Short mmCIF file of C-alpha atoms and ligand atoms in Angstrom, two decimals:
data_model
loop_
_atom_site.label_atom_id
_atom_site.label_comp_id
_atom_site.label_asym_id
_atom_site.label_seq_id
_atom_site.Cartn_x
_atom_site.Cartn_y
_atom_site.Cartn_z
CA MET S 351 -6.98 20.77 -2.53
CA LYS S 352 -5.43 17.40 -3.27
CA TYR S 353 -7.81 14.50 -3.77
CA HIS S 354 -7.56 10.75 -3.91
CA ILE S 355 -10.31 8.46 -5.22
CA GLN S 356 -10.34 4.81 -4.24
CA THR S 357 -12.62 2.69 -6.41
CA TRP S 358 -13.93 -0.84 -5.85
CA GLY S 359 -16.24 -2.94 -8.01
CA CYS S 360 -17.16 -3.19 -11.69
CA GLN S 361 -16.12 -1.22 -14.78
CA MET S 362 -19.17 1.02 -14.35
CA ASN S 363 -17.84 2.07 -10.97
CA GLU S 364 -14.35 2.46 -12.35
CA HIS S 365 -15.77 4.76 -15.03
CA ASP S 366 -17.75 6.70 -12.41
CA GLY S 367 -14.38 7.21 -10.69
CA GLU S 368 -13.10 8.78 -13.93
CA LYS S 369 -16.13 11.07 -14.08
CA LEU S 370 -15.76 12.11 -10.43
CA SER S 371 -12.07 12.73 -10.96
CA GLY S 372 -12.92 15.01 -13.89
CA LEU S 373 -15.37 17.00 -11.75
CA LEU S 374 -12.76 17.57 -9.05
CA SER S 375 -10.05 18.49 -11.55
CA ALA S 376 -12.44 21.01 -13.12
CA GLU S 377 -12.60 22.65 -9.67
CA GLY S 378 -8.82 23.04 -9.82
CA PHE S 379 -8.15 20.17 -7.41
CA GLU S 380 -5.09 18.00 -7.95
CA SER S 381 -5.19 14.21 -8.07
CA VAL S 382 -2.71 12.33 -5.84
CA GLU S 383 -1.76 8.65 -5.70
CA THR S 384 -2.41 7.94 -2.01
CA ALA S 385 -4.90 8.87 0.72
CA GLU S 386 -1.97 10.01 2.90
CA GLU S 387 -1.16 12.88 0.52
CA ALA S 388 -4.79 13.94 0.08
CA ASP S 389 -6.98 16.66 1.63
CA LEU S 390 -10.04 14.90 0.26
CA VAL S 391 -10.53 11.14 0.01
CA LEU S 392 -13.46 9.80 -1.97
CA LEU S 393 -14.37 6.15 -1.46
CA ASN S 394 -16.15 4.98 -4.60
CA THR S 395 -17.73 1.85 -3.21
CA CYS S 396 -19.24 -1.47 -4.28
CA SER S 397 -21.85 -3.45 -2.36
CA ILE S 398 -22.45 -6.44 -4.61
CA ARG S 399 -21.30 -8.88 -1.91
CA GLU S 400 -20.58 -8.53 1.78
CA LYS S 401 -16.85 -8.84 1.21
CA ALA S 402 -16.84 -5.71 -0.94
CA VAL S 403 -18.67 -3.84 1.83
CA HIS S 404 -16.15 -5.05 4.46
CA LYS S 405 -13.32 -3.57 2.44
CA VAL S 406 -15.02 -0.17 2.49
CA TYR S 407 -15.62 -0.21 6.25
CA SER S 408 -12.06 -1.26 6.91
CA GLU S 409 -10.76 1.62 4.77
CA LEU S 410 -13.15 3.97 6.59
CA GLY S 411 -11.61 2.76 9.88
CA ARG S 412 -8.15 3.58 8.61
CA LEU S 413 -9.28 7.04 7.49
CA ARG S 414 -10.79 7.74 10.91
CA GLN S 415 -7.31 7.43 12.43
CA GLU S 416 -5.84 9.57 9.65
CA LYS S 417 -8.50 12.20 10.34
CA GLU S 418 -7.58 12.30 14.04
CA ARG S 419 -4.09 13.38 13.04
CA ARG S 420 -4.84 16.07 10.44
CA PRO S 421 -7.59 17.90 8.56
CA LEU S 422 -9.13 15.59 5.98
CA LEU S 423 -12.44 15.44 4.13
CA VAL S 424 -13.94 11.98 3.63
CA GLY S 425 -16.70 11.36 1.07
CA VAL S 426 -18.44 8.11 0.23
CA THR S 427 -19.96 7.47 -3.16
CA GLY S 428 -20.85 4.42 -5.25
CA CYS S 429 -23.23 1.58 -4.53
CA LEU S 430 -22.78 1.39 -0.76
CA ALA S 431 -23.53 5.13 -0.54
CA GLN S 432 -26.75 4.70 -2.52
CA GLN S 433 -27.73 1.65 -0.48
CA GLU S 434 -27.01 2.94 3.03
CA GLN S 435 -27.52 6.69 2.52
CA ALA S 436 -27.75 8.52 5.90
CA ALA S 437 -27.16 5.28 7.83
CA LEU S 438 -23.50 5.62 6.80
CA PHE S 439 -23.11 8.68 9.04
CA LYS S 440 -24.29 6.65 12.01
CA ARG S 441 -21.92 3.83 11.32
CA ALA S 442 -18.97 6.13 10.54
CA PRO S 443 -19.55 9.64 11.96
CA HIS S 444 -16.28 10.91 10.49
CA ILE S 445 -17.77 10.78 6.97
CA ASP S 446 -18.25 14.35 5.69
CA PHE S 447 -20.50 13.66 2.74
CA VAL S 448 -22.41 10.90 0.95
CA LEU S 449 -23.02 11.03 -2.80
CA GLY S 450 -25.37 8.57 -4.53
CA THR S 451 -24.71 6.80 -7.83
CA MET S 452 -27.39 8.79 -9.65
CA ALA S 453 -26.21 12.23 -8.54
CA LEU S 454 -22.58 12.30 -9.70
CA LYS S 455 -22.71 15.87 -11.00
CA GLN S 456 -23.58 17.13 -7.49
CA LEU S 457 -20.07 16.33 -6.25
CA PRO S 458 -18.64 19.87 -6.46
CA ARG S 459 -21.58 21.25 -4.47
CA LEU S 460 -21.22 18.60 -1.78
CA VAL S 461 -17.49 19.19 -1.48
CA ALA S 462 -18.03 22.97 -1.24
CA GLU S 463 -20.61 22.53 1.53
CA ALA S 464 -18.37 20.14 3.43
CA ARG S 465 -15.44 22.56 3.10
CA GLU S 466 -17.62 25.33 4.55
CA GLY S 467 -17.95 23.15 7.63
CA LYS S 468 -21.42 21.77 7.04
CA ALA S 469 -21.76 18.31 8.59
CA ARG S 470 -23.34 15.22 7.11
CA VAL S 471 -23.84 16.56 3.62
CA MET S 472 -25.75 14.13 1.42
CA ASP S 473 -27.31 13.81 -2.02
CA THR S 474 -28.66 10.40 -3.01
CA GLY S 475 -31.31 11.78 -5.35
CA GLU S 476 -32.13 10.16 -8.68
CA TYR S 477 -31.14 12.75 -11.27
CA PRO S 478 -32.69 11.51 -14.53
CA ASP S 479 -29.83 12.96 -16.59
CA ASN S 480 -27.02 11.31 -14.59
CA HIS S 481 -26.14 9.14 -17.59
CA LEU S 482 -25.71 12.25 -19.77
CA PHE S 483 -22.36 13.10 -18.28
CA PRO S 484 -20.30 15.55 -20.39
CA PRO S 485 -17.46 13.51 -21.94
CA SER S 486 -15.17 16.55 -21.92
CA VAL S 487 -15.19 16.49 -18.11
CA THR S 488 -14.32 12.79 -17.67
CA GLN S 489 -10.69 12.33 -16.66
CA ARG S 490 -9.62 8.94 -17.96
CA GLN S 491 -7.09 6.62 -16.39
CA ASP S 492 -4.05 5.90 -18.52
CA THR S 493 -5.55 2.79 -20.10
CA ALA S 494 -5.40 1.41 -23.61
CA LYS S 495 -9.17 1.08 -23.88
CA ALA S 496 -11.75 3.73 -23.09
CA LEU S 497 -14.89 2.99 -21.06
CA VAL S 498 -18.11 4.46 -22.49
CA THR S 499 -21.46 4.46 -20.66
CA ILE S 500 -24.41 3.53 -22.86
CA THR S 501 -27.02 2.66 -20.23
CA GLU S 502 -27.32 2.95 -16.47
CA GLY S 503 -29.56 0.97 -14.15
CA CYS S 504 -31.30 -2.36 -14.52
CA ASN S 505 -34.93 -3.33 -15.09
CA HIS S 506 -34.51 -6.99 -14.19
CA ALA S 507 -35.23 -8.13 -10.66
CA CYS S 508 -32.87 -10.99 -9.82
CA THR S 509 -33.74 -11.88 -6.26
CA TYR S 510 -30.14 -11.86 -4.97
CA CYS S 511 -29.08 -8.58 -6.54
CA ILE S 512 -28.60 -5.18 -4.94
CA VAL S 513 -27.94 -3.42 -8.27
CA PRO S 514 -31.54 -2.46 -9.14
CA THR S 515 -31.56 -0.67 -5.75
CA THR S 516 -28.17 0.97 -6.05
CA ARG S 517 -28.33 1.90 -9.74
CA GLY S 518 -32.05 2.43 -10.28
CA ALA S 519 -34.17 1.78 -13.36
CA GLU S 520 -32.67 1.78 -16.84
CA ARG S 521 -31.74 5.06 -18.50
CA HIS S 522 -30.30 4.97 -22.01
CA ARG S 523 -27.92 7.42 -23.54
CA PRO S 524 -28.99 8.59 -27.02
CA CYS S 525 -27.17 6.79 -29.80
CA GLU S 526 -25.81 10.08 -31.27
CA ASP S 527 -24.32 10.98 -27.90
CA VAL S 528 -22.51 7.66 -27.69
CA LEU S 529 -21.22 8.02 -31.25
CA ALA S 530 -20.00 11.56 -30.60
CA GLU S 531 -18.07 10.40 -27.55
CA VAL S 532 -16.50 7.49 -29.42
CA ARG S 533 -15.46 9.78 -32.30
CA GLY S 534 -13.84 12.12 -29.78
CA LEU S 535 -12.00 9.24 -28.13
CA VAL S 536 -10.64 8.00 -31.44
CA ALA S 537 -9.50 11.53 -32.27
CA ARG S 538 -7.56 11.47 -28.99
CA GLY S 539 -5.83 8.24 -29.98
CA TYR S 540 -8.00 5.50 -28.44
CA ARG S 541 -8.39 2.44 -30.67
CA GLU S 542 -10.64 0.37 -28.40
CA VAL S 543 -13.81 1.14 -26.48
CA GLU S 544 -15.79 -0.87 -23.96
CA LEU S 545 -19.50 -0.05 -23.93
CA LEU S 546 -20.87 -0.17 -20.41
CA GLY S 547 -24.19 -0.82 -18.79
CA GLN S 548 -25.65 -3.01 -16.06
CA ASN S 549 -27.42 -4.61 -18.97
CA VAL S 550 -26.08 -3.29 -22.28
CA ASN S 551 -28.18 -5.51 -24.49
CA SER S 552 -31.47 -3.98 -23.36
CA TYR S 553 -30.14 -0.73 -24.85
CA ALA S 554 -32.92 1.54 -26.17
CA GLY S 555 -31.34 4.92 -26.89
CA GLY S 556 -32.95 5.30 -30.30
CA CYS S 557 -31.80 1.99 -31.78
CA THR S 558 -31.18 -1.57 -30.62
CA PHE S 559 -27.91 -2.65 -29.04
CA ALA S 560 -27.03 -4.64 -32.16
CA ASP S 561 -27.59 -1.48 -34.26
CA LEU S 562 -25.53 0.59 -31.84
CA LEU S 563 -22.61 -1.84 -32.22
CA GLU S 564 -22.84 -1.57 -36.00
CA ARG S 565 -22.96 2.22 -35.89
CA VAL S 566 -20.06 2.49 -33.44
CA SER S 567 -18.07 0.14 -35.66
CA GLU S 568 -18.43 2.67 -38.51
CA VAL S 569 -16.27 5.17 -36.62
CA ASP S 570 -13.07 5.46 -38.67
CA GLY S 571 -9.90 4.59 -36.80
CA LEU S 572 -11.65 2.54 -34.13
CA GLU S 573 -10.32 -1.04 -34.07
CA TRP S 574 -12.06 -2.96 -31.31
CA ILE S 575 -15.40 -2.77 -29.48
CA ARG S 576 -16.21 -4.69 -26.30
CA PHE S 577 -19.22 -4.51 -24.04
CA THR S 578 -20.22 -5.51 -20.55
CA THR S 579 -22.51 -6.86 -19.12
CA SER S 580 -25.40 -8.76 -20.69
CA HIS S 581 -28.56 -10.55 -19.66
CA PRO S 582 -29.31 -13.78 -21.57
CA MET S 583 -32.95 -12.80 -22.07
CA ASN S 584 -31.92 -9.68 -23.99
CA PHE S 585 -29.45 -11.61 -26.16
CA THR S 586 -31.05 -11.50 -29.61
CA LYS S 587 -30.31 -13.28 -32.89
CA GLU S 588 -29.48 -9.91 -34.37
CA LEU S 589 -26.89 -9.26 -31.66
CA ALA S 590 -25.40 -12.72 -32.20
CA ARG S 591 -25.13 -11.98 -35.92
CA VAL S 592 -23.28 -8.71 -35.28
CA LEU S 593 -20.96 -10.42 -32.78
CA VAL S 594 -20.04 -13.08 -35.27
CA THR S 595 -19.82 -10.96 -38.42
CA ASN S 596 -18.62 -7.48 -37.44
CA PRO S 597 -14.81 -7.49 -37.54
CA LYS S 598 -14.50 -4.66 -35.01
CA VAL S 599 -16.64 -6.37 -32.36
CA VAL S 600 -14.17 -8.57 -30.47
CA PRO S 601 -14.80 -12.35 -30.46
CA PHE S 602 -15.64 -12.42 -26.78
CA LEU S 603 -18.93 -12.75 -24.92
CA HIS S 604 -19.57 -12.51 -21.20
CA LEU S 605 -23.04 -13.92 -20.56
CA PRO S 606 -23.88 -14.55 -16.90
CA LEU S 607 -25.54 -17.94 -16.32
CA GLN S 608 -25.63 -17.83 -12.47
CA SER S 609 -26.77 -21.45 -12.07
CA GLY S 610 -27.15 -24.62 -14.12
CA SER S 611 -30.32 -25.67 -12.30
CA ASP S 612 -33.76 -24.59 -13.49
CA GLN S 613 -35.14 -24.67 -9.93
CA VAL S 614 -32.42 -22.32 -8.73
CA LEU S 615 -32.77 -20.05 -11.78
CA LYS S 616 -36.47 -19.79 -11.00
CA ARG S 617 -35.86 -18.77 -7.41
CA MET S 618 -33.29 -16.27 -8.66
CA LEU S 619 -35.95 -14.87 -11.02
CA ARG S 620 -33.48 -15.05 -13.89
CA GLU S 621 -36.34 -15.38 -16.43
CA TYR S 622 -34.74 -18.26 -18.36
CA THR S 623 -34.15 -22.00 -18.12
CA VAL S 624 -30.83 -23.69 -18.81
CA ALA S 625 -32.22 -24.84 -22.17
CA GLU S 626 -33.13 -21.25 -23.08
CA TYR S 627 -29.67 -20.04 -22.11
CA LEU S 628 -28.08 -22.72 -24.30
CA GLU S 629 -30.48 -21.89 -27.12
CA ARG S 630 -29.27 -18.29 -27.04
CA LEU S 631 -25.63 -19.34 -27.17
CA GLY S 632 -26.70 -21.40 -30.17
CA TYR S 633 -27.60 -18.13 -31.96
CA LEU S 634 -23.84 -17.70 -32.44
CA GLY S 635 -23.84 -20.70 -34.78
CA GLU S 636 -20.51 -21.93 -36.00
CA GLY S 637 -19.04 -18.46 -35.31
CA ARG S 638 -18.91 -19.51 -31.70
CA SER S 639 -15.86 -21.68 -32.34
CA ARG S 640 -13.85 -18.50 -33.05
CA MET S 641 -14.98 -16.82 -29.83
CA THR S 642 -14.26 -17.04 -26.14
CA LEU S 643 -17.11 -17.17 -23.64
CA SER S 644 -17.19 -16.26 -20.00
CA THR S 645 -19.88 -16.29 -17.36
CA ASP S 646 -20.81 -15.52 -13.75
CA LEU S 647 -21.97 -18.21 -11.34
CA ILE S 648 -23.39 -18.05 -7.83
CA VAL S 649 -22.81 -21.05 -5.57
CA GLY S 650 -24.90 -21.88 -2.52
CA PHE S 651 -27.99 -19.87 -3.43
CA PRO S 652 -30.72 -20.55 -0.82
CA GLY S 653 -32.04 -24.07 -1.27
CA GLU S 654 -29.32 -25.20 -3.72
CA THR S 655 -29.18 -29.00 -3.45
CA ASP S 656 -26.35 -31.33 -4.37
CA ASP S 657 -28.22 -32.11 -7.58
CA ASP S 658 -28.61 -28.43 -8.40
CA PHE S 659 -24.90 -27.91 -7.93
CA GLU S 660 -23.99 -30.95 -10.02
CA ALA S 661 -26.24 -29.56 -12.75
CA THR S 662 -24.18 -26.35 -12.72
CA LEU S 663 -20.98 -28.36 -13.13
CA ARG S 664 -22.54 -30.21 -16.05
CA VAL S 665 -23.46 -26.98 -17.86
CA LEU S 666 -19.98 -25.61 -17.17
CA ASP S 667 -18.55 -28.67 -18.94
CA GLU S 668 -21.10 -28.64 -21.72
CA VAL S 669 -20.49 -25.02 -22.65
CA ALA S 670 -16.77 -25.29 -21.79
CA PHE S 671 -16.60 -21.65 -20.75
CA ASP S 672 -13.19 -20.13 -21.39
CA GLY S 673 -13.47 -18.32 -18.07
CA SER S 674 -15.91 -17.77 -15.25
CA PHE S 675 -16.33 -15.63 -12.17
CA SER S 676 -17.89 -17.56 -9.31
CA PHE S 677 -18.99 -16.44 -5.88
CA ILE S 678 -20.72 -17.80 -2.82
CA TYR S 679 -24.19 -16.29 -2.47
CA SER S 680 -24.05 -13.23 -0.27
CA PRO S 681 -27.34 -12.05 1.30
CA ARG S 682 -27.88 -8.37 0.46
CA PRO S 683 -30.06 -5.97 2.45
CA GLY S 684 -33.55 -5.50 1.09
CA THR S 685 -33.29 -8.15 -1.64
CA PRO S 686 -36.13 -10.67 -2.11
CA SER S 687 -33.84 -13.71 -1.67
CA LEU S 688 -33.48 -12.81 2.02
CA ARG S 689 -36.90 -14.38 2.53
CA LEU S 690 -35.75 -17.77 1.16
CA LYS S 691 -34.64 -20.45 3.58
CA ASP S 692 -30.85 -20.70 3.45
CA ASP S 693 -29.81 -23.65 5.60
CA LEU S 694 -26.80 -24.98 3.71
CA PRO S 695 -23.71 -24.72 5.95
CA MET S 696 -21.05 -22.24 4.78
CA ALA S 697 -18.48 -25.06 4.85
CA GLU S 698 -20.48 -26.95 2.23
CA LYS S 699 -20.82 -23.81 0.10
CA SER S 700 -17.07 -23.34 0.24
CA VAL S 701 -16.47 -26.92 -0.88
CA ARG S 702 -18.81 -26.39 -3.82
CA LEU S 703 -17.11 -23.15 -4.80
CA ALA S 704 -13.67 -24.80 -4.67
CA ARG S 705 -14.90 -27.70 -6.83
CA LEU S 706 -16.41 -25.34 -9.38
CA GLN S 707 -13.31 -23.18 -9.54
CA GLN S 708 -11.08 -26.24 -9.92
CA ARG S 709 -13.24 -27.41 -12.80
CA GLN S 710 -13.04 -23.96 -14.41
CA LEU S 711 -9.27 -23.94 -14.05
CA THR S 712 -9.08 -27.10 -16.15
CA LEU S 713 -11.35 -25.58 -18.79
CA THR S 714 -9.43 -22.30 -18.83
CA ARG S 715 -6.12 -24.12 -19.15
CA ALA S 716 -7.48 -26.07 -22.13
CA SER S 717 -8.83 -22.85 -23.65
CA ASN S 718 -5.44 -21.18 -23.28
CA GLU S 719 -3.55 -24.17 -24.68
CA ARG S 720 -5.55 -23.88 -27.89
CA PHE S 721 -3.78 -20.56 -28.54
CA VAL S 722 -0.22 -21.90 -28.34
CA GLY S 723 1.55 -21.68 -31.69
CA ARG S 724 -0.86 -19.09 -33.11
CA THR S 725 0.09 -15.53 -34.05
CA ILE S 726 -2.65 -13.10 -33.04
CA PRO S 727 -3.19 -9.34 -32.71
CA VAL S 728 -2.91 -8.03 -29.14
CA ARG S 729 -3.18 -4.53 -27.72
CA VAL S 730 -0.25 -3.22 -25.68
CA GLU S 731 -1.37 -1.95 -22.27
CA THR S 732 1.85 -0.84 -20.59
CA HIS S 733 4.36 1.88 -21.41
CA GLY S 734 7.27 -0.39 -20.56
CA PRO S 735 8.05 -3.86 -19.22
CA THR S 736 6.60 -4.83 -15.82
CA SER S 737 8.98 -5.80 -13.00
CA HIS S 738 8.89 -9.34 -14.39
CA GLY S 739 10.24 -8.14 -17.72
CA TRP S 740 6.97 -8.64 -19.65
CA TRP S 741 4.86 -6.08 -21.37
CA LEU S 742 1.16 -6.53 -20.69
CA ALA S 743 -1.42 -6.84 -23.44
CA HIS S 744 -4.85 -8.32 -24.14
CA SER S 745 -6.12 -10.19 -27.14
CA GLY S 746 -9.54 -9.59 -28.67
CA GLU S 747 -10.67 -12.79 -26.92
CA TRP S 748 -9.73 -11.08 -23.64
CA LYS S 749 -6.75 -13.31 -22.95
CA THR S 750 -4.10 -11.70 -20.76
CA ILE S 751 -0.84 -11.66 -22.70
CA HIS S 752 2.64 -11.51 -21.18
CA LEU S 753 4.62 -10.20 -24.08
CA ALA S 754 8.38 -10.76 -24.36
CA VAL S 755 10.03 -7.92 -26.29
CA GLU S 756 13.63 -7.90 -27.51
CA PRO S 757 15.79 -5.16 -25.99
CA GLY S 758 15.66 -2.00 -28.03
CA ARG S 759 12.15 -2.59 -29.41
CA VAL S 760 9.26 -0.54 -28.04
CA PRO S 761 5.74 -1.76 -28.88
CA PRO S 762 3.52 1.32 -28.96
CA PHE S 763 1.10 1.79 -26.04
CA GLY S 764 -2.55 1.28 -26.97
CA GLU S 765 -1.76 -0.11 -30.42
CA LEU S 766 -2.20 -3.56 -31.91
CA VAL S 767 0.89 -5.69 -32.44
CA GLN S 768 1.27 -9.28 -33.62
CA ALA S 769 2.13 -11.76 -30.88
CA ARG S 770 3.24 -15.37 -31.31
CA ILE S 771 1.83 -17.39 -28.42
CA THR S 772 4.53 -19.60 -26.94
CA LEU S 773 3.13 -20.71 -23.60
CA ALA S 774 -0.19 -21.26 -21.84
CA SER S 775 -0.74 -20.98 -18.10
CA PRO S 776 -4.22 -21.05 -16.53
CA HIS S 777 -4.04 -17.29 -15.99
CA PHE S 778 -2.21 -15.88 -19.00
CA LEU S 779 -0.58 -16.58 -22.33
CA GLY S 780 3.14 -16.10 -22.81
CA ALA S 781 3.99 -14.57 -26.19
CA GLU S 782 6.77 -13.10 -28.30
CA LEU S 783 6.44 -9.85 -30.18
CA VAL S 784 6.59 -10.71 -33.87
N1 5AD Y 1140 -24.14 -12.87 -3.95
C1 5AD Y 1140 -23.17 -13.43 -4.71
N2 5AD Y 1140 -22.89 -13.05 -5.96
C2 5AD Y 1140 -23.63 -12.04 -6.48
N3 5AD Y 1140 -23.60 -11.45 -7.68
C3 5AD Y 1140 -24.54 -10.49 -7.71
N4 5AD Y 1140 -25.20 -10.45 -6.54
C4 5AD Y 1140 -24.66 -11.42 -5.76
C5 5AD Y 1140 -24.90 -11.87 -4.43
N5 5AD Y 1140 -25.87 -11.33 -3.68
C6 5AD Y 1140 -22.72 -11.87 -8.77
C7 5AD Y 1140 -23.50 -12.33 -9.98
C8 5AD Y 1140 -23.31 -11.20 -10.93
C9 5AD Y 1140 -21.93 -10.71 -10.58
C10 5AD Y 1140 -21.61 -9.34 -11.03
O1 5AD Y 1140 -21.92 -10.78 -9.18
O2 5AD Y 1140 -22.90 -13.51 -10.46
O3 5AD Y 1140 -23.40 -11.59 -12.29
FE1 SF4 Y 1141 -20.55 -3.29 -7.35
FE2 SF4 Y 1141 -22.70 -3.86 -8.80
FE3 SF4 Y 1141 -22.37 -1.42 -7.91
FE4 SF4 Y 1141 -20.80 -2.36 -9.86
S1 SF4 Y 1141 -23.02 -1.99 -9.97
S2 SF4 Y 1141 -20.14 -1.20 -8.06
S3 SF4 Y 1141 -20.58 -4.52 -9.18
S4 SF4 Y 1141 -22.69 -3.24 -6.67
#
């Protein structure tokens, strides 16, 4: 059996793809690069916005044609699988099995049943130990940093968000488990880990998230720790202190704001006001000047007025985020925001999004320009130059680095090298290997 996994969505989903891949490899299956070469295609889906869902259905359409030509097993997993469950079989009858996000370890059983000819095989159960996935099984992509689950699920209830439905309530991995995995990763040569959760800073696996960062940082040989993603209400002074003082925790914080208007935040049930968000950023003190900050913003949430939107632009400027991810509000099935009146024309929402993204571009360019002339450590992420002649790397601040390397020199994959920043574009920094 040859299998191909196509993954959409966040790092959590990407990491689920690595776990699923490990399960199939343990069965003796072989991973292949394309769906065309595969006997089994697994679509590891995202449903955060309608666009993500469209991509899945269009790939399912393509696979239907493929399946008419030759034997092929098609499985759907990830957030759309958890959300739609059996309804997926109605919409796309050529799907052989559906695997929910909280039942990953059931994959081999589902594949076996589908191979025996059983139709419409499904498991979308909530297995309480899903987050205790054996690290030895996970088959990691060839990346310079290793993804490590610390919590799954989310206990917040933002009115626009499908994630509490698709990922369930919070489950925390015991601290010792996390530490054991990180030690194993370092022994295998990884120097950087990214701790994952829908809301990492509500971590409660035997210690606080701030404590977990400190304990992970004590692992010898580990150089950098990142984490994603955080909720402002769980951002504590203690966490800010660790961020600012622990040399292994990278100087980068992604803290989703969503809107700069208190009225909108209230309807989103974000549990904070703009002032409270800013107060929490203030916990970083003067250490903040050495860090980069990014955020998520939703434009055109039901009832968002011109004034609300202008307030968002003002906060964007005030914080001067180094980067932001912004999206037009996308109504999701079963979410509470569906009940809110949403009468703003899509054309107006698009104009707002374009304005916000233009504003961010200016801020990001300024943020990048501040790096020009500095020499900073960056981690090499490619085994050779890309087709453009650069090597790819990232800095601790999560700046994308296009690294120029003299012929004959080979910066080691996954290691830190010194880079002199020579050029700033809005999307990357040009640098020379020192
Ligand atoms: N519509 C638009 N954006 C959304 N996000 C989450 N749900 C929605 C939605 N229904 C955004 C939020 C979140 C990011 C991961 O995706 O900004 O932080
Ligand atoms: Fe997409 Fe959210 Fe699911 Fe990640 S958790 S795959 S972003 S819907």
